Amino acid sequence: MRIGFVQMTPVFGETCHNVNHAEMLIRQVTADLLVLPEFFATGYLFTDEREVWSLAEPVEGGYTTGRLVSISRETGTALVAGLPERAGKSCFNSAVMVTPEGDLYVYRKTHLFDREKLFFNPGDTGFEVFTWRDVRVGIMICFDWFFPESARTLALAGAQIITHPSNLVLPHCPQAMVTRCLENRVFAVTANRGGSEKRGSMYLNYIGNSRIIDPGGKVLGQAGDEETAVVITDVNPWESDNKQITSRNDLFADRRSEQYRLS
Ligand code: ACM
């Protein structure tokens, strides 16, 4: 199975332009599953709630999701991509997974980062695993990585590949994802954006460094901090199903949940 990421640098507020750019990048490669960044079509650094509401879209029937569905059908590539989702009176920081068969799945970011808390509702979908052509795919979004429960919940639910649309600004995630993969024995694809955004008095620099990592913690593919990169690698998702660490240690069977006292 060929999986990978599109690292790109959206122009803030230019949804149509950004989707066109993503489509051009997607069409350059042949892949089964590609992951795009968080808010890949809108940009990230919203100045106020009005801006969020003007750029957020419903998933069902929305422009961006509709374009992703068409691109997926035409290219044969399943796509995972982040967008601000309008749902009734709420906005969520969401990611969709669309497949060439027309399936549409939604994940709403559980752990909101910093100013996202001003504009978005905390996600209410939980961490679900989506099965596509027998492969089990999970989604978490950017800052979710900081909470090991996110990847663990997906792995315990059977995810073989964790897709991770991101707009990373802190430097730690690329390295931390090696541990997330190792401690859960899963593949992960982190798709980050590049570049920077200056909006009013606010400025953010995004670190790029998108990565594909295997269940042994090996980095199979990566980008630097460039604005645009598409990287694909061949993987066998069923490697994730082997949770054996030594002949006496099975990662999940050895868990001692009664000792953890998690609240
Ligand atoms: C982030 O969660 N976008 C840092």
mmCIF file of C-alpha atoms and ligand atoms in Angstrom:
data_model
loop_
_atom_site.group_PDB
_atom_site.id
_atom_site.type_symbol
_atom_site.label_atom_id
_atom_site.label_comp_id
_atom_site.label_asym_id
_atom_site.label_seq_id
_atom_site.Cartn_x
_atom_site.Cartn_y
_atom_site.Cartn_z
ATOM 1 C CA MET A 1 0.000 0.000 0.000
ATOM 2 C CA ARG A 2 1.380 3.388 -0.974
ATOM 3 C CA ILE A 3 0.841 6.011 1.714
ATOM 4 C CA GLY A 4 2.204 9.494 2.142
ATOM 5 C CA PHE A 5 1.704 13.170 2.818
ATOM 6 C CA VAL A 6 1.259 16.457 1.035
ATOM 7 C CA GLN A 7 3.122 19.224 2.862
ATOM 8 C CA MET A 8 1.907 22.571 1.566
ATOM 9 C CA THR A 9 1.601 26.233 2.517
ATOM 10 C CA PRO A 10 -1.938 27.576 2.188
ATOM 11 C CA VAL A 11 -2.623 31.232 1.468
ATOM 12 C CA PHE A 12 -4.892 32.445 4.272
ATOM 13 C CA GLY A 13 -8.536 32.714 3.264
ATOM 14 C CA GLU A 14 -7.996 31.590 -0.363
ATOM 15 C CA THR A 15 -9.919 28.320 -0.176
ATOM 16 C CA CYS A 16 -10.366 27.747 -3.901
ATOM 17 C CA HIS A 17 -6.726 28.560 -4.702
ATOM 18 C CA ASN A 18 -5.496 26.273 -1.902
ATOM 19 C CA VAL A 19 -7.685 23.349 -2.964
ATOM 20 C CA ASN A 20 -6.482 23.794 -6.568
ATOM 21 C CA HIS A 21 -2.884 23.739 -5.353
ATOM 22 C CA ALA A 22 -3.518 20.623 -3.251
ATOM 23 C CA GLU A 23 -5.152 18.934 -6.240
ATOM 24 C CA MET A 24 -2.144 19.695 -8.446
ATOM 25 C CA LEU A 25 0.183 18.165 -5.823
ATOM 26 C CA ILE A 26 -2.044 15.098 -5.330
ATOM 27 C CA ARG A 27 -2.175 14.469 -9.077
ATOM 28 C CA GLN A 28 1.639 14.436 -9.302
ATOM 29 C CA VAL A 29 1.858 11.066 -7.538
ATOM 30 C CA THR A 30 0.232 7.651 -7.443
ATOM 31 C CA ALA A 31 -0.798 6.682 -3.936
ATOM 32 C CA ASP A 32 -3.494 4.757 -2.087
ATOM 33 C CA LEU A 33 -3.720 7.118 0.884
ATOM 34 C CA LEU A 34 -2.503 10.712 1.176
ATOM 35 C CA VAL A 35 -2.687 12.960 4.226
ATOM 36 C CA LEU A 36 -2.956 16.747 3.925
ATOM 37 C CA PRO A 37 -2.393 19.319 6.696
ATOM 38 C CA GLU A 38 -4.829 20.658 9.276
ATOM 39 C CA PHE A 39 -6.851 23.569 7.751
ATOM 40 C CA PHE A 40 -5.121 22.882 4.434
ATOM 41 C CA ALA A 41 -7.560 25.007 2.432
ATOM 42 C CA THR A 42 -8.110 28.028 4.700
ATOM 43 C CA GLY A 43 -4.922 28.702 6.626
ATOM 44 C CA TYR A 44 -4.742 28.572 10.407
ATOM 45 C CA LEU A 45 -4.253 31.945 12.055
ATOM 46 C CA PHE A 46 -7.798 33.258 12.439
ATOM 47 C CA THR A 47 -8.014 36.705 13.996
ATOM 48 C CA ASP A 48 -11.608 36.528 15.206
ATOM 49 C CA GLU A 49 -14.744 34.430 15.304
ATOM 50 C CA ARG A 50 -16.286 36.183 12.307
ATOM 51 C CA GLU A 51 -13.382 35.010 10.164
ATOM 52 C CA VAL A 52 -13.802 31.437 11.383
ATOM 53 C CA TRP A 53 -17.510 31.469 10.537
ATOM 54 C CA SER A 54 -16.895 32.895 7.083
ATOM 55 C CA LEU A 55 -14.323 30.205 6.215
ATOM 56 C CA ALA A 56 -15.817 27.199 8.026
ATOM 57 C CA GLU A 57 -17.897 24.824 5.900
ATOM 58 C CA PRO A 58 -20.282 21.987 6.505
ATOM 59 C CA VAL A 59 -18.764 18.625 5.695
ATOM 60 C CA GLU A 60 -21.849 17.202 3.949
ATOM 61 C CA GLY A 61 -22.357 19.345 0.861
ATOM 62 C CA GLY A 62 -19.476 21.718 1.615
ATOM 63 C CA TYR A 63 -17.202 23.038 -1.132
ATOM 64 C CA THR A 64 -13.905 21.658 0.185
ATOM 65 C CA THR A 65 -15.191 18.203 1.041
ATOM 66 C CA GLY A 66 -16.979 18.044 -2.326
ATOM 67 C CA ARG A 67 -13.721 18.838 -4.123
ATOM 68 C CA LEU A 68 -11.855 16.222 -2.066
ATOM 69 C CA VAL A 69 -14.483 13.603 -2.897
ATOM 70 C CA SER A 70 -14.129 14.335 -6.634
ATOM 71 C CA ILE A 71 -10.324 14.322 -6.505
ATOM 72 C CA SER A 72 -10.356 11.034 -4.593
ATOM 73 C CA ARG A 73 -12.740 9.416 -7.063
ATOM 74 C CA GLU A 74 -10.741 10.611 -10.085
ATOM 75 C CA THR A 75 -7.283 9.714 -8.733
ATOM 76 C CA GLY A 76 -8.166 6.533 -6.832
ATOM 77 C CA THR A 77 -6.450 7.960 -3.747
ATOM 78 C CA ALA A 78 -8.100 8.087 -0.321
ATOM 79 C CA LEU A 79 -7.514 11.510 1.252
ATOM 80 C CA VAL A 80 -7.396 12.729 4.838
ATOM 81 C CA ALA A 81 -7.446 16.520 5.219
ATOM 82 C CA GLY A 82 -8.239 19.116 7.868
ATOM 83 C CA LEU A 83 -10.828 21.882 7.637
ATOM 84 C CA PRO A 84 -12.823 24.199 9.902
ATOM 85 C CA GLU A 85 -16.232 22.543 10.062
ATOM 86 C CA ARG A 86 -19.498 24.425 10.522
ATOM 87 C CA ALA A 87 -22.157 22.217 12.114
ATOM 88 C CA GLY A 88 -25.311 24.062 13.150
ATOM 89 C CA LYS A 89 -24.322 26.622 15.781
ATOM 90 C CA SER A 90 -20.883 25.046 16.372
ATOM 91 C CA CYS A 91 -17.526 25.098 14.642
ATOM 92 C CA PHE A 92 -15.066 22.234 14.979
ATOM 93 C CA ASN A 93 -11.460 21.779 13.967
ATOM 94 C CA SER A 94 -12.154 18.684 11.877
ATOM 95 C CA ALA A 95 -10.556 16.308 9.443
ATOM 96 C CA VAL A 96 -12.336 14.276 6.811
ATOM 97 C CA MET A 97 -11.347 11.027 5.207
ATOM 98 C CA VAL A 98 -12.756 10.543 1.712
ATOM 99 C CA THR A 99 -12.327 7.451 -0.405
ATOM 100 C CA PRO A 100 -12.544 6.727 -4.156
ATOM 101 C CA GLU A 101 -15.710 4.712 -3.415
ATOM 102 C CA GLY A 102 -17.332 7.870 -2.009
ATOM 103 C CA ASP A 103 -17.140 7.074 1.723
ATOM 104 C CA LEU A 104 -16.866 10.116 3.964
ATOM 105 C CA TYR A 105 -15.687 9.999 7.579
ATOM 106 C CA VAL A 106 -15.226 12.882 10.014
ATOM 107 C CA TYR A 107 -13.042 13.348 13.073
ATOM 108 C CA ARG A 108 -13.342 16.463 15.260
ATOM 109 C CA LYS A 109 -10.172 17.510 17.110
ATOM 110 C CA THR A 110 -10.310 16.472 20.742
ATOM 111 C CA HIS A 111 -7.514 18.582 22.236
ATOM 112 C CA LEU A 112 -7.728 22.193 21.085
ATOM 113 C CA PHE A 113 -4.493 24.195 21.006
ATOM 114 C CA ASP A 114 -4.166 27.704 22.451
ATOM 115 C CA ARG A 115 -6.382 30.237 20.594
ATOM 116 C CA GLU A 116 -8.369 27.444 18.931
ATOM 117 C CA LYS A 117 -10.204 27.388 22.270
ATOM 118 C CA LEU A 118 -11.605 30.856 21.484
ATOM 119 C CA PHE A 119 -13.277 29.757 18.271
ATOM 120 C CA PHE A 120 -13.882 26.019 18.167
ATOM 121 C CA ASN A 121 -15.900 23.529 20.136
ATOM 122 C CA PRO A 122 -13.940 20.607 21.555
ATOM 123 C CA GLY A 123 -14.441 17.582 19.320
ATOM 124 C CA ASP A 124 -17.254 15.209 20.148
ATOM 125 C CA THR A 125 -16.536 12.304 17.791
ATOM 126 C CA GLY A 126 -13.980 10.488 19.937
ATOM 127 C CA PHE A 127 -11.223 8.521 18.224
ATOM 128 C CA GLU A 128 -12.862 6.219 15.709
ATOM 129 C CA VAL A 129 -11.192 3.806 13.333
ATOM 130 C CA PHE A 130 -12.346 3.730 9.709
ATOM 131 C CA THR A 131 -11.952 0.592 7.626
ATOM 132 C CA TRP A 132 -11.144 1.116 3.967
ATOM 133 C CA ARG A 133 -10.332 -1.863 1.721
ATOM 134 C CA ASP A 134 -9.675 -3.888 4.912
ATOM 135 C CA VAL A 135 -7.122 -1.345 6.181
ATOM 136 C CA ARG A 136 -7.941 0.307 9.504
ATOM 137 C CA VAL A 137 -7.230 4.020 9.528
ATOM 138 C CA GLY A 138 -7.436 6.441 12.473
ATOM 139 C CA ILE A 139 -7.270 10.221 12.533
ATOM 140 C CA MET A 140 -5.907 12.607 15.132
ATOM 141 C CA ILE A 141 -5.179 16.299 14.550
ATOM 142 C CA CYS A 142 -1.959 18.126 15.398
ATOM 143 C CA PHE A 143 -1.897 18.911 19.176
ATOM 144 C CA ASP A 144 -3.691 15.602 19.863
ATOM 145 C CA TRP A 145 -0.163 14.121 19.691
ATOM 146 C CA PHE A 146 0.680 15.783 23.033
ATOM 147 C CA PHE A 147 -1.854 13.463 24.695
ATOM 148 C CA PRO A 148 -0.612 9.871 24.401
ATOM 149 C CA GLU A 149 -4.192 8.750 24.979
ATOM 150 C CA SER A 150 -5.060 9.856 21.420
ATOM 151 C CA ALA A 151 -2.753 7.445 19.603
ATOM 152 C CA ARG A 152 -3.288 4.775 22.275
ATOM 153 C CA THR A 153 -7.064 4.938 21.919
ATOM 154 C CA LEU A 154 -6.774 4.604 18.146
ATOM 155 C CA ALA A 155 -4.308 1.725 18.436
ATOM 156 C CA LEU A 156 -6.484 -0.106 20.971
ATOM 157 C CA ALA A 157 -9.427 0.363 18.592
ATOM 158 C CA GLY A 158 -7.382 -1.439 15.940
ATOM 159 C CA ALA A 159 -5.880 1.372 13.870
ATOM 160 C CA GLN A 160 -3.022 0.195 11.656
ATOM 161 C CA ILE A 161 -2.260 3.651 10.265
ATOM 162 C CA ILE A 162 -2.721 6.871 12.220
ATOM 163 C CA THR A 163 -3.188 9.850 9.939
ATOM 164 C CA HIS A 164 -2.244 13.159 11.515
ATOM 165 C CA PRO A 165 -3.116 16.410 9.717
ATOM 166 C CA SER A 166 -1.131 19.142 11.475
ATOM 167 C CA ASN A 167 -0.100 22.782 11.659
ATOM 168 C CA LEU A 168 2.840 22.259 13.995
ATOM 169 C CA VAL A 169 4.486 25.235 15.617
ATOM 170 C CA LEU A 170 6.313 23.530 18.512
ATOM 171 C CA PRO A 171 9.482 21.612 17.623
ATOM 172 C CA HIS A 172 8.865 18.363 19.509
ATOM 173 C CA CYS A 173 6.239 16.484 17.512
ATOM 174 C CA PRO A 174 8.331 14.907 14.729
ATOM 175 C CA GLN A 175 10.514 13.190 17.333
ATOM 176 C CA ALA A 176 7.600 12.389 19.652
ATOM 177 C CA MET A 177 5.744 10.623 16.852
ATOM 178 C CA VAL A 178 8.573 8.071 16.708
ATOM 179 C CA THR A 179 7.638 7.151 20.284
ATOM 180 C CA ARG A 180 3.885 7.208 19.563
ATOM 181 C CA CYS A 181 4.468 4.658 16.784
ATOM 182 C CA LEU A 182 6.838 2.520 18.817
ATOM 183 C CA GLU A 183 4.659 2.419 21.940
ATOM 184 C CA ASN A 184 1.579 1.473 19.890
ATOM 185 C CA ARG A 185 3.229 -0.424 17.041
ATOM 186 C CA VAL A 186 1.375 1.492 14.354
ATOM 187 C CA PHE A 187 2.223 3.438 11.231
ATOM 188 C CA ALA A 188 1.705 7.196 11.379
ATOM 189 C CA VAL A 189 1.635 9.865 8.716
ATOM 190 C CA THR A 190 1.993 13.421 10.020
ATOM 191 C CA ALA A 191 1.205 15.985 7.314
ATOM 192 C CA ASN A 192 2.336 19.397 8.443
ATOM 193 C CA ARG A 193 2.223 22.716 6.643
ATOM 194 C CA GLY A 194 5.203 24.917 5.881
ATOM 195 C CA GLY A 195 5.792 28.662 5.808
ATOM 196 C CA SER A 196 4.525 31.257 8.225
ATOM 197 C CA GLU A 197 1.456 33.415 8.763
ATOM 198 C CA LYS A 198 1.325 37.044 9.859
ATOM 199 C CA ARG A 199 -2.173 38.262 10.619
ATOM 200 C CA GLY A 200 -2.600 41.583 12.448
ATOM 201 C CA SER A 201 -0.134 41.523 15.332
ATOM 202 C CA MET A 202 0.057 37.714 15.337
ATOM 203 C CA TYR A 203 2.753 35.618 13.735
ATOM 204 C CA LEU A 204 3.273 31.859 13.546
ATOM 205 C CA ASN A 205 6.054 29.896 11.920
ATOM 206 C CA TYR A 206 5.209 26.307 10.946
ATOM 207 C CA ILE A 207 7.931 23.714 11.181
ATOM 208 C CA GLY A 208 7.194 21.453 8.190
ATOM 209 C CA ASN A 209 9.025 18.180 8.870
ATOM 210 C CA SER A 210 6.102 15.973 7.874
ATOM 211 C CA ARG A 211 6.884 12.299 8.463
ATOM 212 C CA ILE A 212 5.887 8.733 7.739
ATOM 213 C CA ILE A 213 6.896 6.390 10.574
ATOM 214 C CA ASP A 214 6.602 2.612 10.889
ATOM 215 C CA PRO A 215 5.574 0.442 13.890
ATOM 216 C CA GLY A 216 9.227 0.030 14.855
ATOM 217 C CA GLY A 217 9.716 3.786 15.066
ATOM 218 C CA LYS A 218 11.665 3.959 11.809
ATOM 219 C CA VAL A 219 11.211 7.119 9.743
ATOM 220 C CA LEU A 220 10.266 5.889 6.259
ATOM 221 C CA GLY A 221 9.900 9.283 4.651
ATOM 222 C CA GLN A 222 10.162 12.904 5.668
ATOM 223 C CA ALA A 223 10.200 16.488 4.497
ATOM 224 C CA GLY A 224 12.279 19.391 5.718
ATOM 225 C CA ASP A 225 10.872 22.847 6.396
ATOM 226 C CA GLU A 226 10.181 23.558 2.710
ATOM 227 C CA GLU A 227 6.823 25.057 1.702
ATOM 228 C CA THR A 228 5.828 22.143 -0.527
ATOM 229 C CA ALA A 229 6.696 18.442 -0.483
ATOM 230 C CA VAL A 230 4.935 15.223 -1.442
ATOM 231 C CA VAL A 231 6.444 12.020 -0.075
ATOM 232 C CA ILE A 232 5.117 8.492 -0.579
ATOM 233 C CA THR A 233 6.307 5.136 0.705
ATOM 234 C CA ASP A 234 5.236 1.517 0.341
ATOM 235 C CA VAL A 235 4.034 -0.121 3.547
ATOM 236 C CA ASN A 236 2.384 -3.310 4.682
ATOM 237 C CA PRO A 237 -0.321 -2.107 7.127
ATOM 238 C CA TRP A 238 -0.640 -5.630 8.600
ATOM 239 C CA GLU A 239 2.768 -5.200 10.247
ATOM 240 C CA SER A 240 0.854 -3.093 12.775
ATOM 241 C CA ASP A 241 -1.153 -6.089 13.912
ATOM 242 C CA ASN A 242 1.918 -7.737 15.413
ATOM 243 C CA LYS A 243 2.141 -6.330 18.942
ATOM 244 C CA GLN A 244 4.781 -8.829 20.066
ATOM 245 C CA ILE A 245 7.833 -7.086 21.585
ATOM 246 C CA THR A 246 9.669 -10.202 22.850
ATOM 247 C CA SER A 247 8.542 -13.820 23.009
ATOM 248 C CA ARG A 248 7.127 -12.984 26.475
ATOM 249 C CA ASN A 249 5.820 -9.492 25.818
ATOM 250 C CA ASP A 250 2.748 -8.522 23.889
ATOM 251 C CA LEU A 251 2.245 -4.782 23.924
ATOM 252 C CA PHE A 252 -1.494 -4.900 24.520
ATOM 253 C CA ALA A 253 -1.822 -8.164 26.455
ATOM 254 C CA ASP A 254 0.825 -6.890 28.928
ATOM 255 C CA ARG A 255 -1.052 -3.715 29.761
ATOM 256 C CA ARG A 256 -2.001 -3.537 33.463
ATOM 257 C CA SER A 257 -4.947 -1.183 33.262
ATOM 258 C CA GLU A 258 -6.041 -1.972 36.835
ATOM 259 C CA GLN A 259 -2.700 -0.469 38.020
ATOM 260 C CA TYR A 260 -2.914 2.753 36.050
ATOM 261 C CA ARG A 261 -5.599 4.539 38.098
ATOM 262 C CA LEU A 262 -6.426 6.841 35.192
ATOM 263 C CA SER A 263 -9.343 9.107 35.969
HETATM 264 C C1 ACM B 1 -1.899 22.720 16.624
HETATM 265 O O1 ACM B 1 -2.551 21.902 17.254
HETATM 266 N N1 ACM B 1 -2.312 23.229 15.496
HETATM 267 C C2 ACM B 1 -0.588 23.181 17.142
#
